[in-house]
CSV table of C-alpha atoms in Angstrom, one decimal:
chain,number,residue,atom,x,y,z
A,14,MET,CA,24.8,13.3,-17.8
A,15,ASN,CA,21.2,12.1,-18.6
A,16,ILE,CA,19.1,12.3,-15.5
A,17,LEU,CA,15.5,10.9,-15.2
A,18,PHE,CA,13.0,12.2,-12.6
A,19,TYR,CA,9.9,10.3,-11.8
A,20,ASN,CA,7.0,11.7,-9.8
A,21,ASN,CA,3.4,10.6,-10.0
A,22,SER,CA,2.1,12.9,-7.2
A,23,PHE,CA,1.5,16.2,-8.9
A,24,LEU,CA,-1.6,16.5,-6.8
A,25,TRP,CA,0.7,17.1,-3.8
A,26,ASN,CA,2.6,20.3,-4.3
A,27,ASN,CA,5.3,19.6,-1.7
A,28,GLN,CA,6.4,16.5,-3.6
A,29,SER,CA,6.2,18.2,-7.0
A,30,MET,CA,8.4,21.0,-5.8
A,31,VAL,CA,11.1,18.6,-4.7
A,32,SER,CA,11.4,17.2,-8.2
A,33,LEU,CA,11.7,20.7,-9.6
A,34,GLU,CA,14.3,21.7,-6.9
A,35,LEU,CA,16.4,18.6,-7.9
A,36,ALA,CA,16.1,19.4,-11.6
A,37,GLU,CA,17.4,22.9,-10.9
A,38,ARG,CA,20.5,21.4,-9.5
A,39,PHE,CA,21.3,19.8,-12.9
A,40,LYS,CA,20.9,22.7,-15.3
A,41,LYS,CA,24.0,21.7,-17.2
A,42,HIS,CA,22.7,18.2,-17.8
A,43,LYS,CA,20.0,16.6,-19.9
A,44,ILE,CA,16.8,16.4,-17.8
A,45,PHE,CA,14.0,13.8,-18.4
A,46,PHE,CA,10.7,13.7,-16.6
A,47,LEU,CA,8.8,10.3,-16.8
A,48,THR,CA,5.1,11.0,-16.3
A,49,CYS,CA,1.8,9.2,-16.3
A,50,GLU,CA,-1.3,10.1,-18.3
A,51,GLU,CA,-4.0,8.0,-16.6
A,52,THR,CA,-1.8,4.9,-17.3
A,53,LEU,CA,-1.2,3.3,-13.9
A,54,PHE,CA,-4.0,1.3,-12.3
A,55,SER,CA,-3.6,3.4,-9.1
A,56,CYS,CA,-1.3,5.8,-7.3
A,57,ALA,CA,-0.8,7.2,-3.8
A,58,ALA,CA,-2.9,10.3,-4.5
A,59,ASN,CA,-5.6,8.4,-6.4
A,60,PRO,CA,-5.7,4.8,-5.2
A,61,LYS,CA,-9.2,4.2,-6.7
A,62,LYS,CA,-8.3,5.8,-10.1
A,63,ILE,CA,-11.1,8.3,-10.1
A,64,LYS,CA,-11.2,9.9,-13.5
A,65,ASN,CA,-11.7,13.6,-12.4
A,66,ILE,CA,-8.8,13.2,-9.9
A,67,CYS,CA,-6.6,11.9,-12.8
A,68,LYS,CA,-7.6,15.0,-14.9
A,69,THR,CA,-6.8,17.4,-12.1
A,70,CYS,CA,-3.4,15.7,-11.6
A,71,LEU,CA,-2.7,16.2,-15.4
A,72,ILE,CA,-3.6,19.9,-15.1
A,73,ASN,CA,-1.3,20.3,-12.2
A,74,LYS,CA,1.5,18.4,-14.0
A,75,ASP,CA,1.4,20.8,-16.9
A,76,LYS,CA,1.4,23.8,-14.6
A,77,THR,CA,4.3,22.3,-12.6
A,78,LEU,CA,6.5,21.5,-15.7
A,79,LYS,CA,5.6,24.7,-17.6
A,80,ASN,CA,8.9,26.5,-16.9
A,81,LEU,CA,11.0,23.4,-17.5
A,82,LYS,CA,9.4,22.8,-20.9
A,83,LYS,CA,10.8,26.1,-22.0
A,84,GLN,CA,14.4,24.8,-21.4
A,85,ASN,CA,16.4,23.2,-24.1
A,86,ASN,CA,17.8,20.5,-21.7
A,87,PHE,CA,14.3,19.2,-20.8
A,88,GLN,CA,12.3,16.4,-22.3
A,89,GLU,CA,9.0,14.8,-21.0
A,90,LEU,CA,8.7,11.0,-21.4
A,91,ILE,CA,5.1,9.6,-21.1
A,92,LEU,CA,4.3,6.1,-20.0
A,93,ASN,CA,2.5,3.8,-22.5
A,94,LYS,CA,-1.2,4.6,-22.4
A,95,LYS,CA,-2.3,1.0,-22.7
A,96,ILE,CA,-1.5,-1.7,-20.1
A,97,ASN,CA,-2.5,-5.3,-20.3
A,98,TYR,CA,-3.6,-5.7,-16.7
A,99,TYR,CA,-3.9,-9.5,-17.1
A,100,LYS,CA,-0.5,-10.2,-18.9
A,101,PHE,CA,0.7,-12.2,-15.9
A,102,ASN,CA,-2.0,-14.3,-14.2
A,103,PHE,CA,-0.4,-14.9,-10.8
A,104,LYS,CA,-1.8,-17.6,-8.5
A,105,ILE,CA,-2.6,-15.8,-5.3
A,106,LYS,CA,-4.4,-17.6,-2.5
A,107,ASN,CA,-3.3,-15.6,0.6
A,108,PHE,CA,-1.4,-12.6,2.0
A,109,TYR,CA,1.9,-14.5,2.3
A,110,GLN,CA,1.8,-15.9,-1.2
A,111,LEU,CA,1.2,-12.4,-2.5
A,112,LYS,CA,4.2,-11.2,-0.5
A,113,GLU,CA,6.5,-13.7,-2.3
A,114,ILE,CA,5.7,-12.6,-5.8
A,115,TYR,CA,8.8,-11.2,-7.6
A,116,TYR,CA,9.5,-10.0,-11.1
A,117,LYS,CA,13.2,-9.7,-12.1
A,118,ASN,CA,14.2,-9.4,-8.5
A,119,MET,CA,11.6,-6.7,-7.9
A,120,PRO,CA,9.4,-7.6,-4.9
A,121,ILE,CA,6.2,-6.5,-6.7
A,122,GLY,CA,4.0,-8.4,-4.2
A,123,GLU,CA,5.4,-6.3,-1.3
A,124,LEU,CA,4.7,-3.1,-3.3
A,125,VAL,CA,1.1,-4.1,-4.0
A,126,ILE,CA,0.5,-5.1,-0.4
A,127,SER,CA,1.9,-1.6,0.7
A,128,GLN,CA,-0.6,0.2,-1.6
A,129,ILE,CA,-3.6,-1.9,-0.6
A,130,CYS,CA,-2.9,-2.0,3.1
A,131,ASP,CA,-2.4,1.7,3.1
A,132,SER,CA,-5.8,2.1,1.4
A,133,GLU,CA,-7.5,-0.3,3.9
A,134,LYS,CA,-5.6,1.1,6.9
A,135,SER,CA,-4.5,-2.4,7.9
A,136,ASP,CA,-1.2,-4.2,8.2
A,137,TYR,CA,-2.6,-7.5,6.9
A,138,LEU,CA,-5.1,-8.8,4.3
A,139,PRO,CA,-7.1,-11.9,5.2
A,140,THR,CA,-7.6,-14.7,2.7
A,141,GLU,CA,-11.2,-13.8,2.1
A,142,TYR,CA,-10.1,-10.3,1.1
A,143,ILE,CA,-7.4,-11.6,-1.2
A,144,LEU,CA,-9.8,-13.9,-3.0
A,145,ARG,CA,-12.6,-11.3,-3.2
A,146,ASN,CA,-10.3,-8.7,-4.6
A,147,LYS,CA,-8.1,-10.9,-6.8
A,148,ASP,CA,-8.9,-8.8,-10.0
A,149,ARG,CA,-7.7,-5.6,-8.4
A,150,ILE,CA,-4.6,-7.3,-7.1
A,151,LEU,CA,-3.7,-8.7,-10.5
A,152,LYS,CA,-4.2,-5.3,-12.1
A,153,GLU,CA,-1.9,-3.7,-9.4
A,154,LEU,CA,0.7,-6.4,-10.1
A,155,ASN,CA,0.7,-6.0,-13.8
A,156,SER,CA,0.5,-2.2,-13.7
A,157,GLY,CA,3.7,-2.2,-11.5
A,158,ILE,CA,5.4,-4.7,-13.9
A,159,GLU,CA,4.5,-2.5,-16.9
A,160,LEU,CA,6.0,0.6,-15.1
A,161,PHE,CA,9.2,-1.4,-14.5
A,162,GLU,CA,9.5,-2.5,-18.1
A,163,SER,CA,8.7,1.0,-19.3
A,164,ALA,CA,11.4,2.5,-17.1
A,165,VAL,CA,13.9,0.0,-18.3
A,166,SER,CA,13.0,0.9,-21.9
A,167,LYS,CA,13.5,4.6,-21.2
A,168,ILE,CA,16.8,3.9,-19.6
A,169,ASN,CA,18.0,2.1,-22.6
A,170,ASN,CA,16.5,4.4,-25.3
A,171,PHE,CA,17.6,7.7,-23.7
A,172,LYS,CA,20.8,6.4,-22.1
A,173,ILE,CA,19.7,7.4,-18.6
A,174,GLU,CA,22.7,7.6,-16.2
A,175,LYS,CA,20.9,8.4,-12.9
A,176,ILE,CA,17.3,8.3,-11.5
A,177,TYR,CA,15.5,10.3,-8.9
A,178,ALA,CA,12.0,8.8,-8.0
A,179,TRP,CA,9.4,9.7,-5.4
A,180,ASN,CA,8.8,7.5,-2.4
A,181,GLY,CA,9.2,4.0,-3.8
A,182,ARG,CA,7.0,1.9,-1.7
A,183,ARG,CA,4.1,1.3,-4.1
A,184,PRO,CA,3.6,-0.4,-7.4
A,185,SER,CA,3.1,3.1,-8.9
A,186,ASP,CA,6.6,4.4,-8.0
A,187,GLY,CA,8.8,1.6,-6.6
A,188,PRO,CA,9.3,-0.2,-10.0
A,189,VAL,CA,11.2,2.9,-11.4
A,190,LEU,CA,13.8,2.5,-8.7
A,191,PHE,CA,14.0,-1.3,-9.2
A,192,ALA,CA,14.5,-0.6,-12.9
A,193,ALA,CA,17.5,1.6,-12.1
A,194,LYS,CA,18.9,-1.2,-9.8
A,195,TYR,CA,18.2,-3.8,-12.5
A,196,LYS,CA,20.2,-1.6,-15.0
A,197,ARG,CA,22.9,-0.9,-12.4
A,198,ILE,CA,22.7,2.8,-12.5
A,199,PRO,CA,22.7,5.2,-9.5
A,200,PHE,CA,19.3,6.1,-8.0
A,201,LYS,CA,17.8,8.0,-5.1
A,202,THR,CA,14.4,8.3,-3.5
A,203,PHE,CA,13.0,11.6,-2.4
A,204,ILE,CA,10.0,12.5,-0.2
A,205,SER,CA,8.8,15.7,1.4
A,206,ASN,CA,7.7,15.8,5.0
A,207,ALA,CA,6.7,19.5,5.1
A,208,PRO,CA,6.7,22.6,3.0
A,209,LYS,CA,10.2,23.5,1.7
A,210,LYS,CA,11.8,20.4,3.3
A,211,TYR,CA,12.6,16.9,1.9
A,212,TYR,CA,14.7,13.8,2.3
A,213,LEU,CA,16.9,11.9,-0.1
A,214,GLY,CA,17.7,8.2,0.3
A,215,LYS,CA,19.8,5.5,-1.4
A,216,GLY,CA,17.3,2.7,-0.8
A,217,THR,CA,14.7,1.3,-3.2
A,218,LYS,CA,12.0,3.0,-1.0
A,219,SER,CA,11.9,5.9,1.5
A,220,HIS,CA,11.2,3.3,4.2
A,221,ASP,CA,14.2,1.1,3.4
A,222,LEU,CA,15.2,-0.2,6.8
A,223,LYS,CA,18.8,-1.0,6.0
A,224,GLU,CA,19.3,2.5,4.6
A,225,ILE,CA,17.7,4.2,7.6
A,226,LYS,CA,19.9,2.1,10.0
A,227,ARG,CA,23.0,3.1,8.0
A,228,LEU,CA,22.2,6.8,8.2
A,229,ILE,CA,21.5,6.6,12.0
A,230,ASN,CA,24.7,4.7,12.6
A,231,ILE,CA,26.8,7.2,10.6
A,232,TYR,CA,25.3,10.1,12.5
A,233,SER,CA,25.7,8.4,15.9
A,234,LYS,CA,29.5,8.0,15.3
A,235,TYR,CA,29.8,11.6,14.1
A,236,ILE,CA,27.8,13.2,16.9
A,237,LEU,CA,29.7,11.3,19.7
A,238,LYS,CA,32.9,13.1,18.6
A,239,LYS,CA,31.3,16.5,19.1
A,240,ASN,CA,31.3,18.3,22.4
A,241,ILE,CA,27.6,18.8,22.9
A,242,ASN,CA,25.2,18.3,25.8
A,243,LEU,CA,23.5,15.1,24.7
A,244,LYS,CA,21.8,14.6,28.0
A,245,LYS,CA,20.0,18.0,27.7
A,246,ILE,CA,19.1,17.3,24.0
A,247,TYR,CA,17.6,13.9,25.0
A,248,LYS,CA,15.6,15.4,27.8
A,249,ASN,CA,14.1,18.1,25.5
A,250,PHE,CA,13.5,15.4,22.8
A,251,ILE,CA,11.5,13.3,25.3
A,252,LEU,CA,9.5,16.3,26.6
A,253,ASN,CA,8.7,17.5,23.1
A,254,LYS,CA,7.5,14.0,22.2
A,255,ILE,CA,5.3,13.8,25.3
A,256,ASN,CA,3.9,17.3,24.8
A,257,ASN,CA,3.4,16.8,21.1
A,258,ASP,CA,5.6,19.7,20.1
A,259,ILE,CA,7.9,17.5,18.0
A,260,HIS,CA,5.2,16.9,15.4
A,261,LYS,CA,5.2,20.4,14.2
A,262,LYS,CA,8.7,20.1,12.7
A,263,ASN,CA,9.7,16.5,12.5
A,264,TYR,CA,8.4,13.6,10.4
A,265,GLY,CA,7.7,10.1,11.8
A,266,TYR,CA,5.6,10.6,15.0
A,267,GLN,CA,1.9,10.4,15.1
A,268,ARG,CA,0.0,13.5,16.2
A,269,ILE,CA,-1.5,12.1,19.4
A,270,ASN,CA,-1.0,13.6,22.8
A,271,SER,CA,-0.7,10.6,25.0
A,272,LYS,CA,0.0,12.6,28.1
A,273,LYS,CA,-3.8,13.3,28.4
A,274,GLY,CA,-6.1,10.7,29.9
A,275,LYS,CA,-6.8,8.9,33.2
A,276,LYS,CA,-4.3,7.0,35.3
A,277,ILE,CA,-4.0,3.3,34.9
A,278,GLY,CA,-4.6,2.4,38.6
A,279,GLU,CA,-2.3,-0.7,38.5
A,280,LYS,CA,1.2,-1.6,39.7
A,281,ASN,CA,3.7,-4.4,39.2
A,282,TYR,CA,3.0,-5.3,35.6
A,283,ILE,CA,4.7,-5.5,32.2
A,284,VAL,CA,3.2,-3.5,29.3
A,285,PHE,CA,3.1,-4.4,25.6
A,286,PHE,CA,2.8,-1.2,23.5
A,287,THR,CA,1.4,-2.1,20.0
A,288,SER,CA,2.3,-0.2,16.9
A,289,SER,CA,0.4,1.3,14.0
A,290,ALA,CA,2.3,0.6,10.8
A,291,TYR,CA,0.3,0.5,7.7
A,292,GLU,CA,3.1,2.1,5.8
A,293,TYR,CA,5.5,-0.8,6.5
A,294,ALA,CA,2.9,-3.5,5.8
A,295,GLY,CA,4.3,-6.3,3.6
A,296,PHE,CA,8.0,-5.3,3.7
A,297,LYS,CA,10.2,-8.2,4.7
A,298,ASP,CA,13.0,-6.0,6.0
A,299,TRP,CA,10.6,-4.8,8.8
A,300,ASP,CA,9.4,-8.3,9.7
A,301,SER,CA,10.0,-9.9,13.1
A,302,LYS,CA,12.3,-12.8,13.1
A,303,ILE,CA,10.2,-14.7,15.6
A,304,TYR,CA,6.6,-13.8,15.1
A,305,VAL,CA,4.5,-13.4,12.0
A,306,ASP,CA,3.2,-10.0,13.2
A,307,GLN,CA,2.4,-8.2,16.5
A,308,TYR,CA,-1.0,-10.0,16.7
A,309,GLN,CA,0.6,-13.4,16.8
A,310,ALA,CA,3.2,-12.1,19.3
A,311,ILE,CA,0.4,-10.9,21.7
A,312,LYS,CA,-1.6,-14.2,21.3
A,313,LYS,CA,1.5,-16.3,22.1
A,314,ILE,CA,2.5,-14.2,25.1
A,315,ILE,CA,-0.9,-14.0,26.7
A,316,ASN,CA,-1.7,-17.7,26.1
A,317,ASP,CA,1.6,-18.9,27.5
A,318,LYS,CA,0.9,-20.8,30.7
A,319,ARG,CA,4.3,-19.9,32.1
A,320,LEU,CA,3.2,-16.2,32.4
A,321,ARG,CA,-0.1,-16.9,34.4
A,322,ASP,CA,1.4,-15.2,37.4
A,323,THR,CA,2.6,-12.2,35.5
A,324,LYS,CA,0.3,-9.2,35.1
A,325,ILE,CA,0.3,-8.0,31.5
A,326,ILE,CA,-1.2,-4.9,30.1
A,327,ILE,CA,-1.7,-4.5,26.4
A,328,ARG,CA,-1.8,-0.9,25.3
A,329,TRP,CA,-3.5,-0.8,21.9
A,330,HIS,CA,-2.2,2.1,19.8
A,331,PRO,CA,-4.5,5.1,19.9
A,332,LEU,CA,-4.3,5.4,16.1
A,333,LEU,CA,-6.3,2.2,15.7
A,334,LYS,CA,-9.3,4.5,16.2
A,335,ILE,CA,-9.0,5.3,12.5
A,336,ALA,CA,-7.9,1.9,11.4
A,337,GLY,CA,-9.9,0.0,8.8
A,338,LYS,CA,-12.4,-2.8,9.4
A,339,ILE,CA,-9.8,-5.6,9.0
A,340,GLU,CA,-7.4,-4.2,11.5
A,341,LYS,CA,-10.1,-3.5,14.1
A,342,LEU,CA,-11.6,-7.0,13.8
A,343,ARG,CA,-8.1,-8.5,14.5
A,344,THR,CA,-7.8,-6.3,17.5
A,345,GLU,CA,-11.2,-7.2,18.9
A,346,ASP,CA,-10.5,-10.9,18.4
A,347,ILE,CA,-7.6,-10.7,20.7
A,348,ILE,CA,-9.3,-8.5,23.3
A,349,LYS,CA,-12.0,-11.2,23.5
A,350,ILE,CA,-9.4,-13.7,24.8
A,351,LYS,CA,-10.1,-14.2,28.5
A,352,ALA,CA,-7.1,-14.3,30.8
A,353,LYS,CA,-7.1,-13.2,34.5
A,354,ASN,CA,-3.6,-11.8,34.3
A,355,VAL,CA,-4.2,-9.7,31.2
A,356,ARG,CA,-5.8,-6.3,30.9
A,357,HIS,CA,-6.4,-4.6,27.5
A,358,VAL,CA,-6.3,-0.8,27.3
A,359,ARG,CA,-8.3,-0.2,24.2
A,360,PHE,CA,-7.3,2.2,21.5
A,361,ASP,CA,-10.4,4.3,22.3
A,362,GLU,CA,-9.9,4.2,26.1
A,363,ASN,CA,-9.0,7.5,27.7
A,364,ILE,CA,-6.0,6.3,29.7
A,365,SER,CA,-2.6,8.0,29.5
A,366,SER,CA,0.0,5.9,27.7
A,367,TYR,CA,2.7,7.7,29.7
A,368,ASN,CA,1.0,6.9,33.0
A,369,ILE,CA,1.0,3.2,31.9
A,370,LEU,CA,4.7,3.5,31.0
A,371,LEU,CA,5.7,5.2,34.3
A,372,ASN,CA,4.1,2.5,36.4
A,373,ALA,CA,5.4,-0.5,34.4
A,374,ASP,CA,8.2,-2.9,35.5
A,375,LYS,CA,9.1,-3.8,31.9
A,376,VAL,CA,8.2,-2.6,28.4
A,377,ILE,CA,7.6,-4.8,25.4
A,378,THR,CA,7.4,-3.2,22.0
A,379,PHE,CA,6.8,-4.2,18.4
A,380,GLY,CA,8.4,-1.3,16.6
A,381,SER,CA,6.9,1.5,18.7
A,382,THR,CA,8.8,4.7,19.1
A,383,ILE,CA,7.8,4.8,22.7
A,384,VAL,CA,11.1,2.9,23.3
A,385,PHE,CA,12.7,6.3,23.7
A,386,GLU,CA,10.4,7.4,26.5
A,387,ALA,CA,10.8,4.0,28.1
A,388,ASP,CA,14.6,4.3,28.0
A,389,TYR,CA,14.5,7.9,29.4
A,390,PHE,CA,12.4,6.7,32.3
A,391,LYS,CA,14.8,3.9,32.9
A,392,LYS,CA,12.6,0.9,32.0
A,393,PRO,CA,14.0,-2.4,30.8
A,394,ILE,CA,12.8,-2.8,27.2
A,395,ILE,CA,12.2,-6.0,25.2
A,396,SER,CA,11.9,-5.6,21.4
A,397,LEU,CA,10.2,-8.2,19.3
A,398,THR,CA,10.8,-7.0,15.7
A,399,GLU,CA,13.2,-5.2,13.5
A,400,THR,CA,13.5,-1.4,14.1
A,401,PRO,CA,15.7,1.4,12.8
A,402,TYR,CA,17.1,1.7,16.4
A,403,ASP,CA,18.5,-1.9,16.8
A,404,ASP,CA,22.1,-0.7,16.8
A,405,LEU,CA,21.6,1.9,19.4
A,406,ASN,CA,22.0,-0.8,22.1
A,407,PHE,CA,19.4,0.3,24.6
A,408,PHE,CA,16.9,-2.6,24.5
A,409,TYR,CA,16.9,-6.4,24.6
A,410,LYS,CA,16.4,-7.9,21.1
A,411,ALA,CA,14.7,-11.3,21.6
A,412,SER,CA,15.7,-14.0,19.1
A,413,SER,CA,13.0,-16.6,20.0
A,414,HIS,CA,9.7,-16.9,21.8
A,415,GLU,CA,11.6,-18.8,24.6
A,416,GLU,CA,13.9,-15.9,25.0
A,417,VAL,CA,10.9,-13.5,25.2
A,418,ILE,CA,9.4,-15.6,28.0
A,419,ASN,CA,12.7,-15.7,29.9
A,420,LEU,CA,13.2,-12.0,29.6
A,421,ILE,CA,9.6,-11.4,30.9
A,422,LYS,CA,10.0,-13.8,33.8
A,423,LYS,CA,13.5,-13.1,35.1
A,424,LYS,CA,14.8,-9.9,36.6
A,425,ILE,CA,16.6,-7.8,34.0
A,426,ASN,CA,18.2,-4.4,34.3
A,427,ARG,CA,17.7,-1.6,31.9
A,428,LYS,CA,20.3,-1.5,29.1
A,429,VAL,CA,22.2,1.8,29.6
A,430,SER,CA,23.5,3.5,26.4
A,431,ILE,CA,24.3,7.0,25.3
A,432,LEU,CA,23.3,6.2,21.7
A,433,PRO,CA,19.6,7.0,22.0
A,434,SER,CA,20.5,10.6,22.7
A,435,THR,CA,22.4,10.7,19.4
A,436,TYR,CA,19.2,9.9,17.7
A,437,ALA,CA,17.5,12.8,19.6
A,438,ALA,CA,20.3,15.1,18.3
A,439,LEU,CA,19.6,13.8,14.8
A,440,ILE,CA,16.0,14.7,15.0
A,441,LYS,CA,16.7,18.1,16.6
A,442,ASN,CA,19.2,19.1,13.9
A,443,GLU,CA,17.0,17.7,11.1
A,444,THR,CA,20.3,16.1,10.0
A,445,PHE,CA,19.2,14.3,6.8
A,446,GLN,CA,16.7,16.9,5.8
A,447,PHE,CA,17.3,19.2,2.9
A,448,LYS,CA,15.6,22.6,2.3
A,449,LEU,CA,14.3,24.0,-1.0
A,450,LYS,CA,16.6,26.8,-2.0
A,451,LYS,CA,15.3,27.7,-5.4
A,452,PHE,CA,11.6,28.1,-4.4
A,453,ASN,CA,9.8,30.4,-2.0
A,454,TYR,CA,6.7,29.2,-0.1
A,455,LYS,CA,4.0,31.6,1.0
A,456,ASN,CA,0.3,31.2,1.8
A,457,ASN,CA,0.3,27.5,0.7
A,458,ASN,CA,1.7,28.4,-2.7
A,459,TYR,CA,5.2,27.9,-4.2
A,460,TYR,CA,7.0,30.7,-6.1
A,461,PHE,CA,10.0,30.6,-8.5
A,462,LYS,CA,11.5,34.0,-9.2
A,463,ASN,CA,8.3,35.6,-7.7
A,464,LYS,CA,6.0,33.7,-10.1
A,465,LYS,CA,3.5,31.2,-8.7
A,466,ILE,CA,4.2,27.7,-9.8
A,467,ILE,CA,0.8,26.1,-9.3
A,468,SER,CA,-2.4,28.0,-9.1
A,469,TYR,CA,-4.4,25.4,-7.2
A,470,THR,CA,-7.9,26.9,-7.4
A,471,TYR,CA,-10.9,26.3,-5.2
A,472,LEU,CA,-12.5,24.8,-8.3
A,473,ASP,CA,-9.8,22.2,-8.4
A,474,ARG,CA,-10.3,21.4,-4.7
A,475,LEU,CA,-14.1,21.2,-5.2
A,476,ARG,CA,-13.6,18.9,-8.2
A,477,ILE,CA,-11.5,16.5,-6.2
A,478,LEU,CA,-13.8,16.6,-3.2
A,479,ILE,CA,-16.8,15.7,-5.4
A,480,SER,CA,-14.9,13.1,-7.2
A,481,ARG,CA,-13.9,11.4,-4.0
A,482,ILE,CA,-17.4,11.4,-2.7
A,483,PHE,CA,-19.1,10.1,-5.8
A,484,HIS,CA,-16.2,8.2,-7.3
A,485,VAL,CA,-16.5,9.9,-10.7
């Protein structure tokens, strides 16, 4: 079998080691590594394409692939060095138009949004930004399309039968997976969340919502057949989340201890917990079916006259403290809206999220993982968007704004389900997480047969630091 690996993150040792680990699995097969030599317009590790960072990445790539290059079953394939960044002159006037740009069934517009929103730390790009940065956007689009076509060409020329590619959510990696899909050959995404650990997925990106739901549902059915104490597991899961211990070993939760802080000093209210989701920006599978985004949802709810007698607290996600200018301006615009029944708890306000939760009558979320704590503390939950937990049946999934208002106004009971505890068991057991078996990890370095794979020197680190500061 001819297997192609694609990884453009050689600056990140964890990700590089996963591709080597996977390659070690297929010693009896022909291995190809598709690599970049300053070709792509941007990538996750170097979004501004700073030359010295590209050079350091190339040095690391050669160090990483050194042992593989000695093997007879290995071949490195290099992307074309020249890209016409203006080959396709797409008409782009706003965020939503960009989102609709496809190329051979590849949602290249979504991938570009993901890259730029991640750089800007925002889940939205206003029209002024789009128009001001049209040149950059066109280059990102064409760079991704060139990567797609290059991958298709490699598949054809080298008779590739399977592809493994890193992450998949940007124009610098996703097109390789869409090329595999286009050619109807098997593919998988991989991503590392911690040293010696990684995930594999069958989606076109590591954040593929349909794939995440599928895996959660499979595990839920499996774990329910086992004789284990799910109640105890769920309790420990919630306590770990509250006390911040869960972050040391599990991927997906932000490192913020929301137990700290002052008490809210209010009673008889509903609370809207906002989310921080730059990584999911632009992806249609994560979109709400009733609101454009959480900002529109908040505006419509607090401006609805039918809720004038309902006390509402908006708890702005603490991570907005490090959000970009665009996101913060959107937040401030809503906070300025005056309504006697609405209180905003700002992202930089020292008030405990858990105290707010415990005193709430109902909880509204827009994808926040605080749904689990809300469920554990027996709160009725109203969800306004798509989430990985939709099939766990422990919250109300509104299908229209009218239904949202009705759920807020009328008395509703908490939805009782055992399924959230199966998700807790999934996290506890690191169910879909693989461990590196061929490589040892010690003192921030990886070793294969007691030989260091990458010697990431202080000079390398200094070069990258200087490059990022001075953009050289």
